[in-house]
Coordinates of C-alpha atoms in Angstrom, one line a residue:
Chain E
M825 CA 1.5 -22.5 -4.3
N826 CA 1.1 -18.8 -5.0
I827 CA 3.6 -16.0 -5.0
F828 CA 2.9 -15.3 -1.4
S829 CA 3.8 -18.8 -0.2
L830 CA 6.9 -18.7 -2.5
A831 CA 8.0 -15.4 -0.9
F832 CA 7.3 -16.9 2.6
K833 CA 9.4 -20.0 1.8
N834 CA 12.2 -17.8 0.5
L835 CA 12.2 -16.0 3.9
T836 CA 11.9 -19.0 6.1
R837 CA 14.5 -21.1 4.3
K838 CA 17.0 -18.2 4.4
G839 CA 16.7 -17.7 8.1
R840 CA 19.9 -15.7 8.7
R841 CA 19.3 -13.3 5.9
T842 CA 15.7 -12.8 6.9
A843 CA 16.7 -12.3 10.6
V844 CA 19.1 -9.4 9.6
L845 CA 16.4 -7.7 7.6
I846 CA 13.9 -8.1 10.4
L847 CA 16.4 -6.8 12.9
L848 CA 16.9 -3.7 10.8
T849 CA 13.2 -2.9 10.4
A850 CA 12.7 -3.7 14.1
F851 CA 15.3 -1.1 15.0
L852 CA 13.6 1.4 12.8
S853 CA 10.2 0.7 14.3
L854 CA 11.6 0.8 17.8
A855 CA 12.9 4.3 17.2
V856 CA 9.8 5.5 15.5
F857 CA 7.3 4.1 18.0
G858 CA 9.4 4.7 21.1
G859 CA 10.3 8.2 20.1
S860 CA 6.7 9.1 19.1
V861 CA 5.3 7.8 22.3
M862 CA 7.8 9.9 24.2
I863 CA 7.1 13.0 22.3
L864 CA 3.3 12.4 22.7
S865 CA 3.8 11.8 26.4
L866 CA 5.7 15.0 26.8
Q867 CA 3.1 16.9 24.8
S868 CA 0.3 15.4 26.8
G869 CA 2.1 16.3 30.0
L870 CA 2.4 19.9 28.9
N871 CA -1.2 20.1 27.8
S872 CA -2.2 18.5 31.0
L873 CA -0.2 21.0 33.0
E874 CA -1.7 23.9 31.1
A875 CA -5.2 22.5 31.6
R876 CA -4.6 22.0 35.3
L877 CA -3.2 25.4 35.8
G878 CA -6.2 26.4 33.8
A879 CA -5.8 30.1 34.5
D880 CA -4.3 33.0 32.6
I881 CA -2.8 34.6 35.7
I882 CA -1.9 33.4 39.2
L883 CA -1.7 35.9 42.0
V884 CA 0.7 34.9 44.9
P885 CA 2.2 36.7 47.9
S886 CA 5.2 38.8 46.9
Q887 CA 7.5 36.6 49.0
A888 CA 6.2 33.4 47.4
Q889 CA 8.8 33.2 44.6
S890 CA 11.7 33.5 47.0
K891 CA 10.2 30.6 49.0
V892 CA 9.5 28.0 46.4
S893 CA 9.9 27.6 42.7
F894 CA 6.5 27.5 41.1
Q895 CA 7.8 25.4 38.3
N896 CA 9.2 22.8 40.7
M897 CA 5.9 22.8 42.6
F898 CA 3.9 22.0 39.6
L899 CA 6.3 19.7 37.8
Q900 CA 8.0 17.8 40.5
G901 CA 5.5 18.1 43.4
T902 CA 8.0 20.0 45.6
T903 CA 6.1 21.0 48.7
G904 CA 5.8 24.6 49.7
A905 CA 3.6 27.1 51.4
F906 CA 3.1 30.9 51.5
Y907 CA 0.1 32.9 52.5
M908 CA -1.7 36.2 52.1
D909 CA -4.9 37.7 53.4
A910 CA -8.0 36.2 51.8
S911 CA -9.3 39.7 51.0
A912 CA -6.9 39.5 48.0
L913 CA -9.6 37.5 46.3
D914 CA -12.1 40.4 46.5
K915 CA -9.5 42.9 45.3
V916 CA -8.8 40.7 42.3
M917 CA -12.5 40.7 41.4
E918 CA -12.4 44.5 41.4
V919 CA -9.9 44.7 38.6
E920 CA -11.4 45.3 35.1
G921 CA -11.0 42.4 32.8
V922 CA -11.2 39.6 35.4
E923 CA -13.8 37.1 34.6
K924 CA -13.2 34.5 37.3
A925 CA -11.0 34.3 40.3
A926 CA -10.5 31.2 42.5
P927 CA -8.5 30.9 45.7
Q928 CA -6.2 28.1 46.7
T929 CA -4.4 27.5 50.0
F930 CA -1.3 25.4 50.2
L931 CA 0.0 23.4 53.1
A932 CA 3.1 21.3 53.1
S933 CA 2.9 18.2 55.3
L934 CA 6.0 16.9 57.0
K935 CA 7.6 13.5 56.9
A936 CA 7.2 13.0 60.6
D937 CA 5.1 11.1 63.1
C938 CA 2.3 13.5 62.6
C939 CA 1.8 12.6 59.0
S940 CA 1.6 9.3 57.3
I941 CA 3.0 10.6 54.0
R942 CA 4.7 13.7 52.9
I943 CA 2.5 15.6 50.6
Q944 CA 1.4 19.0 49.3
V945 CA -2.1 19.7 50.5
I946 CA -4.1 22.2 48.4
G947 CA -7.4 23.7 49.6
I948 CA -9.9 24.8 47.0
D949 CA -13.2 26.5 47.0
P950 CA -15.4 24.2 45.0
E951 CA -17.9 27.0 44.2
K952 CA -15.3 29.4 42.8
D953 CA -12.7 26.9 41.5
F954 CA -12.5 26.5 37.7
T955 CA -9.1 24.7 37.5
V956 CA -9.0 21.7 39.9
Q957 CA -12.7 21.1 40.4
P958 CA -13.4 20.0 36.8
W959 CA -10.6 17.5 37.3
I960 CA -11.9 16.3 40.6
A961 CA -15.5 16.1 39.1
R962 CA -14.3 13.3 36.8
S963 CA -13.5 11.1 39.8
L964 CA -16.0 12.3 42.3
S965 CA -19.7 13.1 41.6
R966 CA -20.2 15.2 44.7
E967 CA -18.3 18.1 46.4
L968 CA -15.5 17.4 48.8
G969 CA -17.0 17.2 52.3
D970 CA -15.5 18.0 55.7
M971 CA -12.2 16.1 56.2
D972 CA -12.6 14.6 52.7
V973 CA -9.6 14.6 50.4
A974 CA -9.1 13.7 46.8
V975 CA -5.6 12.4 46.1
G976 CA -3.4 12.6 43.0
C977 CA -2.7 9.4 41.2
K978 CA 0.8 9.1 42.7
V979 CA -0.3 9.4 46.3
E980 CA -0.2 6.0 47.8
A981 CA -3.7 5.9 49.3
D982 CA -6.8 4.2 48.1
V983 CA -10.4 5.5 48.1
G984 CA -11.9 4.8 51.5
E985 CA -8.5 4.9 53.3
I986 CA -7.8 7.2 56.1
I987 CA -4.6 9.3 55.9
R988 CA -3.3 11.4 58.8
I989 CA -2.1 14.9 58.1
Y990 CA -0.8 16.7 61.3
D991 CA -2.7 14.0 63.2
M992 CA -6.0 14.9 61.6
R993 CA -7.8 11.9 60.0
C994 CA -8.7 12.6 56.4
K995 CA -10.8 10.3 54.3
V996 CA -9.7 9.6 50.8
V997 CA -12.9 9.9 48.6
A998 CA -11.4 10.0 45.2
R999 CA -8.2 9.2 43.2
L1000 CA -7.7 11.7 40.4
E1001 CA -6.7 10.9 36.8
P1002 CA -3.0 11.3 36.1
T1003 CA -1.7 14.6 34.7
G1004 CA 1.9 13.7 34.3
T1005 CA 2.9 16.7 36.5
G1006 CA 3.7 17.4 40.2
L1007 CA 0.0 17.8 40.8
D1008 CA -0.2 14.1 40.8
T1009 CA 1.5 14.0 44.1
A1010 CA -0.8 16.5 45.8
V1011 CA -3.9 16.1 48.0
Y1012 CA -7.0 18.3 47.5
C1013 CA -9.5 19.3 50.1
S1014 CA -12.1 22.0 50.7
M1015 CA -11.2 25.4 52.3
E1016 CA -13.0 24.3 55.5
T1017 CA -10.8 21.2 55.8
M1018 CA -7.7 23.3 55.0
A1019 CA -8.5 25.6 57.9
E1020 CA -8.7 22.6 60.2
L1021 CA -5.4 21.3 58.9
L1022 CA -3.7 24.7 59.2
R1023 CA -4.8 24.9 62.9
A1024 CA -3.5 21.4 63.5
A1025 CA -0.2 22.3 62.0
E1026 CA 0.1 25.3 64.2
E1027 CA -0.7 23.2 67.2
K1028 CA 2.0 20.8 66.2
G1029 CA 4.4 23.7 66.3
V1030 CA 4.8 23.9 62.6
S1031 CA 5.0 27.7 61.9
H1032 CA 3.8 28.8 58.6
K1033 CA 4.5 32.4 59.5
I1034 CA 0.9 33.3 58.9
E1035 CA 0.9 37.1 59.4
S1036 CA -2.6 37.8 58.2
G1037 CA -4.7 36.0 60.7
D1038 CA -6.7 32.8 60.2
D1039 CA -8.4 33.8 56.9
V1040 CA -5.6 33.1 54.5
I1041 CA -5.1 31.9 51.0
S1042 CA -1.9 31.0 49.0
A1043 CA -2.9 32.0 45.5
V1044 CA -5.7 33.3 43.4
Y1045 CA -6.2 31.8 40.0
V1046 CA -7.5 34.3 37.5
K1047 CA -9.3 33.9 34.2
V1048 CA -9.3 36.9 32.0
R1049 CA -12.5 38.0 30.2
D1050 CA -12.6 37.5 26.5
G1051 CA -11.5 40.6 24.6
Y1052 CA -9.1 41.7 27.3
D1053 CA -5.4 41.6 26.9
I1054 CA -3.9 39.3 29.6
D1055 CA -0.7 41.4 30.0
T1056 CA -2.8 44.5 30.6
V1057 CA -4.9 42.7 33.2
N1058 CA -1.8 41.3 34.8
S1059 CA -0.3 44.8 35.1
R1060 CA -3.6 46.1 36.6
L1061 CA -3.5 43.4 39.2
N1062 CA 0.0 44.2 40.1
G1063 CA -0.9 47.9 40.4
H1064 CA -4.1 47.3 42.4
I1065 CA -3.0 44.7 45.0
R1066 CA -0.2 45.3 47.4
K1067 CA 2.2 42.7 48.8
A1068 CA 1.1 40.3 46.0
T1069 CA 2.5 39.5 42.6
A1070 CA 0.5 38.5 39.5
V1071 CA 2.3 36.1 37.2
R1072 CA 1.2 35.0 33.8
T1073 CA 0.9 31.2 33.8
R1074 CA 2.4 31.0 30.3
S1075 CA 5.6 32.5 31.6
M1076 CA 5.6 29.8 34.3
I1077 CA 5.5 27.1 31.8
T1078 CA 7.7 28.7 29.1
G1079 CA 10.8 27.0 30.5
V1080 CA 9.0 23.7 30.6
S1081 CA 7.7 24.3 27.1
D1082 CA 11.2 25.2 25.8
S1083 CA 12.7 22.1 27.5
L1084 CA 10.0 20.0 26.0
A1085 CA 10.5 21.5 22.6
G1086 CA 14.3 20.7 22.9
V1087 CA 13.7 17.1 23.9
S1088 CA 11.1 16.6 21.2
R1089 CA 13.4 18.1 18.6
T1090 CA 16.2 15.8 19.7
I1091 CA 14.0 12.8 19.5
T1092 CA 12.7 13.8 16.1
V1093 CA 16.2 14.3 14.8
L1094 CA 17.1 10.8 16.2
I1095 CA 14.1 9.2 14.6
A1096 CA 14.9 10.9 11.3
A1097 CA 18.5 9.8 11.5
V1098 CA 17.5 6.2 12.3
W1099 CA 15.0 6.4 9.4
V1100 CA 17.5 7.5 6.9
L1101 CA 20.2 5.1 8.1
A1102 CA 17.8 2.2 8.1
F1103 CA 16.5 3.1 4.7
I1104 CA 20.0 3.3 3.2
I1105 CA 21.0 0.0 4.9
L1106 CA 17.9 -1.7 3.6
L1107 CA 18.4 -0.3 0.2
L1108 CA 22.0 -1.6 0.1
S1109 CA 20.9 -4.9 1.6
F1110 CA 18.2 -5.5 -1.0
A1111 CA 20.6 -4.5 -3.8
L1112 CA 23.1 -7.1 -2.5
I1113 CA 20.5 -9.7 -2.1
V1114 CA 19.2 -9.3 -5.6
R1115 CA 22.7 -9.5 -6.9
E1116 CA 23.3 -12.7 -4.9
R1117 CA 20.1 -14.1 -6.1
A1118 CA 20.5 -13.2 -9.7
R1119 CA 20.8 -16.8 -10.9
E1120 CA 17.8 -17.9 -8.8
F1121 CA 15.7 -15.1 -10.3
A1122 CA 16.9 -16.1 -13.8
V1123 CA 15.6 -19.6 -13.0
F1124 CA 12.2 -18.1 -12.0
R1125 CA 12.3 -16.1 -15.3
L1126 CA 12.9 -19.2 -17.5
A1127 CA 10.2 -21.0 -15.6
G1128 CA 7.7 -18.3 -16.7
A1129 CA 7.9 -15.6 -14.1
S1130 CA 7.4 -12.1 -15.6
V1131 CA 9.5 -9.1 -14.4
S1132 CA 6.5 -7.7 -12.6
M1133 CA 5.9 -11.1 -10.8
L1134 CA 9.5 -11.2 -9.7
G1135 CA 9.4 -7.5 -8.6
S1136 CA 6.2 -8.3 -6.6
M1137 CA 7.8 -11.3 -5.0
V1138 CA 10.9 -9.2 -3.9
M1139 CA 8.7 -6.4 -2.6
L1140 CA 6.4 -9.0 -0.8
E1141 CA 9.4 -10.6 0.8
S1142 CA 10.7 -7.2 2.0
A1143 CA 7.2 -6.2 3.1
L1144 CA 6.9 -9.4 5.2
C1145 CA 10.3 -8.6 6.8
G1146 CA 9.0 -5.1 7.5
L1147 CA 5.8 -6.5 9.0
A1148 CA 7.8 -8.9 11.3
G1149 CA 10.3 -6.2 12.2
G1150 CA 7.6 -3.6 12.7
L1151 CA 5.8 -5.9 15.2
A1152 CA 9.0 -6.8 16.9
G1153 CA 10.3 -3.3 17.2
T1154 CA 7.0 -1.8 18.3
G1155 CA 6.6 -4.6 20.9
A1156 CA 10.1 -4.1 22.2
A1157 CA 9.6 -0.4 22.5
A1158 CA 6.3 -1.0 24.4
L1159 CA 8.0 -3.4 26.7
V1160 CA 10.5 -0.7 27.7
L1161 CA 8.3 2.4 27.6
F1162 CA 5.3 1.2 29.6
P1163 CA 6.7 -0.6 32.6
F1164 CA 9.5 2.0 33.0
S1165 CA 7.4 5.2 32.3
R1166 CA 8.0 6.4 35.9
L1167 CA 11.8 6.1 35.5
I1168 CA 11.7 7.9 32.1
E1169 CA 9.6 10.7 33.7
N1170 CA 12.0 11.1 36.5
A1171 CA 15.0 11.1 34.2
L1172 CA 13.4 13.7 31.9
N1173 CA 12.3 15.9 34.7
L1174 CA 9.4 17.2 32.5
P1175 CA 5.6 16.7 32.5
Y1176 CA 5.2 13.2 31.1
L1177 CA 1.7 11.7 30.6
M1178 CA 1.4 8.5 28.6
P1179 CA -1.1 8.7 25.8
G1180 CA -4.3 6.6 26.1
L1181 CA -4.6 3.0 24.9
T1182 CA -6.4 3.9 21.7
Q1183 CA -3.8 6.5 20.8
V1184 CA -1.0 4.0 21.6
L1185 CA -2.6 1.3 19.5
L1186 CA -3.1 3.6 16.6
L1187 CA 0.5 4.7 16.8
G1188 CA 1.6 1.1 16.9
V1189 CA -0.4 0.3 13.8
L1190 CA 1.0 3.3 12.0
T1191 CA 4.5 2.3 13.0
V1192 CA 4.0 -1.2 11.6
V1193 CA 2.5 0.2 8.4
L1194 CA 5.4 2.6 8.1
S1195 CA 7.9 -0.3 8.6
V1196 CA 6.2 -2.3 5.9
A1197 CA 6.1 0.7 3.6
V1198 CA 9.7 1.6 4.1
S1199 CA 10.8 -2.0 3.6
A1200 CA 8.8 -2.3 0.4
L1201 CA 10.0 1.0 -0.8
S1202 CA 13.6 0.2 -0.2
S1203 CA 13.3 -2.9 -2.3
T1204 CA 11.8 -1.1 -5.3
M1205 CA 15.3 -0.1 -6.5
A1206 CA 16.3 -3.7 -6.3
A1207 CA 13.1 -4.8 -8.1
Y1208 CA 13.8 -2.2 -10.8
R1209 CA 17.4 -3.5 -11.3
L1210 CA 16.0 -6.9 -11.5
S1211 CA 13.7 -5.9 -14.3
R1212 CA 16.7 -4.7 -16.3
V1213 CA 18.6 -8.0 -16.0
N1214 CA 18.4 -10.3 -18.9
P1215 CA 17.6 -13.8 -17.7
G1216 CA 19.9 -15.3 -20.3
T1217 CA 22.8 -13.1 -19.3
A1218 CA 22.1 -13.8 -15.6
L1219 CA 22.2 -17.5 -16.2
R1220 CA 25.5 -17.2 -18.0
E1221 CA 27.0 -14.9 -15.4
G1222 CA 26.0 -17.3 -12.6
N1223 CA 28.0 -20.1 -14.1
Chain L
M1044 CA 8.1 -24.7 -35.0
I1045 CA 10.7 -22.1 -34.1
Q1046 CA 11.8 -19.9 -37.0
A1047 CA 14.8 -17.5 -36.5
E1048 CA 15.1 -14.8 -39.1
N1049 CA 18.4 -13.0 -39.3
V1050 CA 19.0 -13.0 -35.6
C1051 CA 22.3 -11.8 -34.3
M1052 CA 23.8 -10.6 -31.1
Q1053 CA 26.2 -7.7 -31.2
Y1054 CA 28.1 -6.3 -28.2
F1055 CA 29.8 -3.0 -27.8
R1056 CA 33.5 -3.3 -27.2
K1057 CA 35.6 -0.2 -26.5
T1058 CA 39.0 -1.7 -27.4
G1059 CA 40.2 -3.1 -30.6
A1060 CA 39.9 -2.0 -34.2
A1061 CA 36.1 -2.2 -34.3
N1062 CA 33.6 -0.9 -31.7
F1063 CA 31.3 -3.9 -32.0
F1064 CA 31.7 -7.6 -32.3
Y1065 CA 29.3 -10.3 -33.1
A1066 CA 28.7 -13.0 -30.4
V1067 CA 26.3 -14.5 -33.0
Q1068 CA 26.4 -13.4 -36.6
P1069 CA 23.1 -13.0 -38.4
V1070 CA 21.6 -16.4 -38.9
S1071 CA 18.3 -17.8 -40.0
L1072 CA 17.3 -21.4 -39.0
Q1073 CA 14.4 -23.6 -38.1
V1074 CA 13.9 -25.9 -35.1
Q1075 CA 11.5 -28.5 -36.4
E1076 CA 9.0 -30.6 -34.5
D1077 CA 9.5 -34.4 -34.6
S1078 CA 13.2 -33.8 -34.5
L1079 CA 16.1 -33.5 -32.2
T1080 CA 18.4 -30.7 -33.4
V1081 CA 22.0 -30.6 -32.1
L1082 CA 24.1 -27.4 -32.1
M1083 CA 27.8 -28.2 -31.6
G1084 CA 30.7 -26.0 -31.2
R1085 CA 33.6 -25.0 -29.0
S1086 CA 33.2 -23.0 -25.8
G1087 CA 32.7 -19.3 -26.5
S1088 CA 31.5 -19.9 -30.0
G1089 CA 28.1 -18.3 -29.3
K1090 CA 26.0 -21.5 -28.8
T1091 CA 24.4 -20.4 -25.5
T1092 CA 23.7 -16.9 -26.7
L1093 CA 21.9 -18.4 -29.8
L1094 CA 19.9 -20.8 -27.5
N1095 CA 18.9 -17.9 -25.2
M1096 CA 17.7 -15.9 -28.2
L1097 CA 15.7 -18.8 -29.7
S1098 CA 14.1 -19.6 -26.3
G1099 CA 12.9 -16.0 -25.6
L1100 CA 15.4 -15.4 -22.8
Q1101 CA 17.6 -12.8 -24.5
K1102 CA 16.4 -10.3 -27.1
P1103 CA 18.6 -10.4 -30.2
S1104 CA 20.3 -7.2 -31.4
S1105 CA 18.3 -7.6 -34.6
G1106 CA 16.1 -10.2 -36.4
S1107 CA 13.1 -12.0 -35.1
V1108 CA 12.2 -15.3 -33.6
L1109 CA 8.8 -16.9 -34.4
L1110 CA 7.1 -19.6 -32.5
G1111 CA 4.4 -20.6 -35.0
D1112 CA 3.1 -17.2 -36.1
T1113 CA 4.1 -15.4 -32.9
D1114 CA 7.0 -13.1 -32.9
L1115 CA 8.5 -13.7 -29.4
Y1116 CA 10.1 -10.3 -29.0
S1117 CA 7.1 -8.4 -30.1
L1118 CA 5.2 -9.6 -27.0
R1119 CA 5.0 -7.8 -23.8
D1120 CA 7.1 -9.3 -21.0
R1121 CA 4.1 -10.8 -19.2
D1122 CA 2.8 -12.5 -22.4
L1123 CA 6.3 -13.7 -23.4
S1124 CA 6.8 -15.1 -19.9
R1125 CA 3.5 -17.0 -20.0
L1126 CA 4.2 -18.3 -23.5
R1127 CA 7.7 -19.4 -22.3
S1128 CA 6.1 -21.2 -19.3
E1129 CA 3.5 -23.0 -21.4
K1130 CA 5.3 -23.8 -24.7
I1131 CA 9.0 -23.5 -24.2
G1132 CA 11.1 -25.6 -21.9
V1133 CA 14.7 -24.7 -21.1
V1134 CA 17.4 -26.7 -19.4
P1135 CA 20.0 -24.0 -18.7
Q1136 CA 23.7 -24.6 -18.4
G1137 CA 25.0 -25.2 -14.8
R1138 CA 23.0 -25.1 -11.6
S1139 CA 19.4 -24.0 -11.9
A1140 CA 17.8 -24.9 -8.6
V1141 CA 15.7 -22.7 -6.4
D1142 CA 17.3 -23.6 -3.1
T1143 CA 14.2 -22.8 -1.0
L1144 CA 12.1 -25.4 -2.8
T1145 CA 12.2 -29.2 -2.7
V1146 CA 13.1 -31.2 -5.8
M1147 CA 9.4 -31.7 -6.6
G1148 CA 8.8 -28.0 -5.9
N1149 CA 11.5 -27.1 -8.4
I1150 CA 10.1 -29.4 -11.0
L1151 CA 6.6 -27.9 -10.7
L1152 CA 7.8 -24.3 -10.5
P1153 CA 6.6 -23.3 -14.0
E1154 CA 3.0 -24.4 -13.2
M1155 CA 3.2 -22.9 -9.7
L1156 CA 4.1 -19.5 -11.1
T1157 CA 1.4 -19.4 -13.7
G1158 CA -1.3 -21.1 -11.6
R1159 CA -1.8 -24.0 -13.9
P1160 CA -2.8 -27.4 -12.5
L1161 CA 0.3 -29.1 -11.2
P1162 CA 1.3 -32.2 -13.3
V1163 CA 2.4 -34.2 -10.3
S1164 CA 2.0 -37.6 -11.9
G1165 CA 3.6 -36.5 -15.1
A1166 CA 6.5 -35.0 -13.1
E1167 CA 6.9 -38.2 -11.1
G1168 CA 6.9 -40.2 -14.4
W1169 CA 9.8 -38.1 -15.8
M1170 CA 11.6 -38.3 -12.4
E1171 CA 11.3 -42.1 -12.5
K1172 CA 12.7 -42.2 -16.0
L1173 CA 15.6 -40.0 -15.0
G1174 CA 16.2 -42.0 -11.8
I1175 CA 15.5 -39.3 -9.3
L1176 CA 12.0 -40.1 -8.0
N1177 CA 13.4 -41.1 -4.6
L1178 CA 14.7 -37.5 -4.3
K1179 CA 11.4 -35.7 -4.8
D1180 CA 11.2 -34.4 -1.2
A1181 CA 14.9 -33.6 -0.9
M1182 CA 16.3 -30.1 -0.9
P1183 CA 18.6 -29.1 -3.8
S1184 CA 21.5 -28.7 -1.3
Q1185 CA 21.4 -32.5 -0.7
L1186 CA 21.7 -33.4 -4.4
S1187 CA 24.9 -34.1 -6.4
G1188 CA 25.7 -32.1 -9.6
G1189 CA 24.3 -34.9 -11.8
E1190 CA 21.1 -35.2 -9.8
L1191 CA 20.6 -31.4 -10.0
R1192 CA 21.0 -31.6 -13.8
R1193 CA 18.5 -34.4 -14.1
M1194 CA 16.1 -32.4 -11.9
A1195 CA 16.4 -29.5 -14.4
I1196 CA 15.7 -31.8 -17.3
A1197 CA 12.7 -33.3 -15.4
R1198 CA 11.4 -29.7 -14.9
A1199 CA 11.6 -28.9 -18.6
L1200 CA 10.0 -32.1 -19.7
S1201 CA 7.2 -31.9 -17.1
Q1202 CA 6.1 -28.6 -18.7
Q1203 CA 5.3 -30.7 -21.9
P1204 CA 6.7 -27.8 -24.0
D1205 CA 6.3 -27.6 -27.7
V1206 CA 9.9 -26.8 -27.9
L1207 CA 12.6 -28.0 -25.5
F1208 CA 16.0 -26.2 -25.4
A1209 CA 18.8 -27.8 -23.5
D1210 CA 22.2 -26.2 -22.9
E1211 CA 24.9 -28.8 -22.2
P1212 CA 22.4 -31.0 -20.6
T1213 CA 24.8 -33.8 -19.9
G1214 CA 27.6 -31.7 -18.6
D1215 CA 27.5 -33.2 -15.1
L1216 CA 26.4 -36.7 -16.1
D1217 CA 28.2 -40.0 -16.3
D1218 CA 28.2 -42.0 -19.6
E1219 CA 25.2 -44.1 -18.6
N1220 CA 23.0 -41.1 -17.7
T1221 CA 24.3 -39.1 -20.7
H1222 CA 22.9 -41.8 -23.0
L1223 CA 19.7 -42.1 -20.9
V1224 CA 19.1 -38.3 -21.3
F1225 CA 19.7 -38.3 -25.1
R1226 CA 17.4 -41.3 -25.5
I1227 CA 14.7 -39.5 -23.5
F1228 CA 15.1 -36.3 -25.6
K1229 CA 14.9 -38.3 -28.8
A1230 CA 11.8 -40.1 -27.7
Y1231 CA 10.2 -36.9 -26.6
A1232 CA 10.8 -35.4 -30.0
H1233 CA 9.5 -38.3 -32.0
E1234 CA 6.8 -39.8 -29.8
E1235 CA 5.3 -36.5 -28.5
H1236 CA 5.9 -34.8 -31.8
K1237 CA 7.8 -31.9 -30.2
A1238 CA 11.0 -30.0 -31.2
V1239 CA 14.1 -30.5 -29.2
F1240 CA 17.2 -28.3 -29.6
I1241 CA 20.4 -29.2 -27.8
V1242 CA 23.5 -27.2 -27.4
T1243 CA 26.5 -29.4 -26.6
H1244 CA 30.1 -30.2 -27.3
E1245 CA 29.6 -33.9 -26.6
N1246 CA 30.1 -36.0 -29.7
D1247 CA 27.8 -38.6 -28.0
A1248 CA 24.9 -36.4 -29.0
L1249 CA 25.5 -36.9 -32.7
Q1250 CA 24.2 -40.4 -32.8
Y1251 CA 20.8 -39.3 -31.5
A1252 CA 20.5 -36.1 -33.7
D1253 CA 18.2 -35.7 -36.5
L1254 CA 19.8 -32.4 -37.5
V1255 CA 23.2 -31.0 -36.7
F1256 CA 24.4 -27.4 -36.8
R1257 CA 27.9 -26.3 -36.0
M1258 CA 29.0 -23.0 -34.7
D1259 CA 32.3 -21.3 -34.7
A1260 CA 33.1 -17.8 -33.6
G1261 CA 29.5 -16.7 -33.8
K1262 CA 29.0 -18.2 -37.3
I1263 CA 26.7 -21.1 -37.8
T1264 CA 26.9 -23.8 -40.5
G1265 CA 24.6 -26.6 -41.4
P1266 CA 22.3 -28.3 -41.0
S1267 CA 24.3 -31.4 -41.9
P1268 CA 22.6 -34.4 -43.3
F1269 CA 20.8 -36.7 -40.8
P1270 CA 23.4 -38.8 -39.1
P1271 CA 22.6 -42.5 -38.6
S1272 CA 20.6 -43.3 -35.5
P1273 CA 22.0 -45.9 -33.0
A1274 CA 20.9 -49.4 -33.4

């Protein structure tokens, strides 16, 4: 029998004491792993939103902001539509400092007989688009054809399925990767398909108040050339194009970013508080345990155990508790976080994109390592006190 | 075998006329092989403190304790612990069981800790002599006080130590077992050529002793002449 099996026996034979220690470390691990996954998910959601917006500036009709909140459109998938003449795209390209400009046209479907599901339809020009197309390209190796649609991951339609939008049959050709934003609830199609859908909507009597004829777009996504100040280009766009407003994308997500920072800060503070609390409780627990076991340790000493051997045994016992607690806490957090991620996302009302499996596994391993380290560290004080106790004195005091 | 040179134990005491008092006044003595040495005295006279100092469990305030040529307290903790495990057996006063180990596990504890071969048959032999062989797989919580005491004695004897220290080894035993234990200690000293040092207040021990010391208020007297052995 070695020191490992002795420590293991001490833990298994003192079930209640061990269970309390494991529970404490499990609580610590649950907070660390759960909190970290949430912070990472929020961060990933924001990054994803930034990547999907992908532009420095978005030009929209002047009346757009009074019709729909951009933030809600991108975060919660609120449907909305507004239009301007497609010539706005050419005017954007005339402005100095503009590197790329890509149009998008929006159409909000209705929850009615004409449509099988209520969705935001976004038309893109695959040749010019630099925001959505790279995302679609990861799921579809060709361009979107006539009446083809690519659906966000939260749209309940599978590849190959036909969905009806204003009684037009559209074929789902791709399901897109999740972004953790409202864009996951949208459907993407080519500008040609969008023109068909707009006509169908008009025929159904759904007025979109298109004032500028058939050739309309909803927004122009602008990428500013390197070396140009984005604010300057933004001002130039506002001065150059009438009846349209240029908005910096950063200002659109500032509110989101601020909320996310607030939530992340709160979670971090909570993790830190749990950390400190658990550490103090573990510290006190081990101090009490060592005091309670003083005579037992004295017996080990008279049987030939050195101070370092006893210290190692105490630290090993606590590390094993940390390991068990770490695994239990991480597992419990995973059981809550993964099946209920949609609920958490809805409750937070923020972009929320779960990290990938590798990242989650790495985080889980780190949490368990942290749990083991904290447990071992919290027992060092007890181990040190143990080294100061004279076995002869401990034997006498135990009588 | 064990040579104590002017060992004493002094404690700081805030009250009273003096700031210090002696639990054990400076003493020099030898614990010899082939003999059973008995230290007698009243409770609180310093017997256990002296035993702890002689067995390497409690560093004296001053003086030295030699095992052969080795000064116990000049050794590093790791070396002293190993030496204690290999050459010094101690039966402490009171309960000395590790609750998470079986009786056999408790008896083999010194060898387990130092990684030496486990003297299972030797341990079983001592357990049989002490009448606890049937309890080898029991847990300490299932044992009576007397059985626990005999378990501690079997542990110390199974180590085959050069010097065996026992502090009130018969405290929880009935008369029959008390004499059994003293006979075993006497035989161990004489037949195995080892040194046995017993601290007790039981007069029964005297008839087995080769050397007797007495202790009173931290001061030791003796050794007295060899008392007659029992017939």
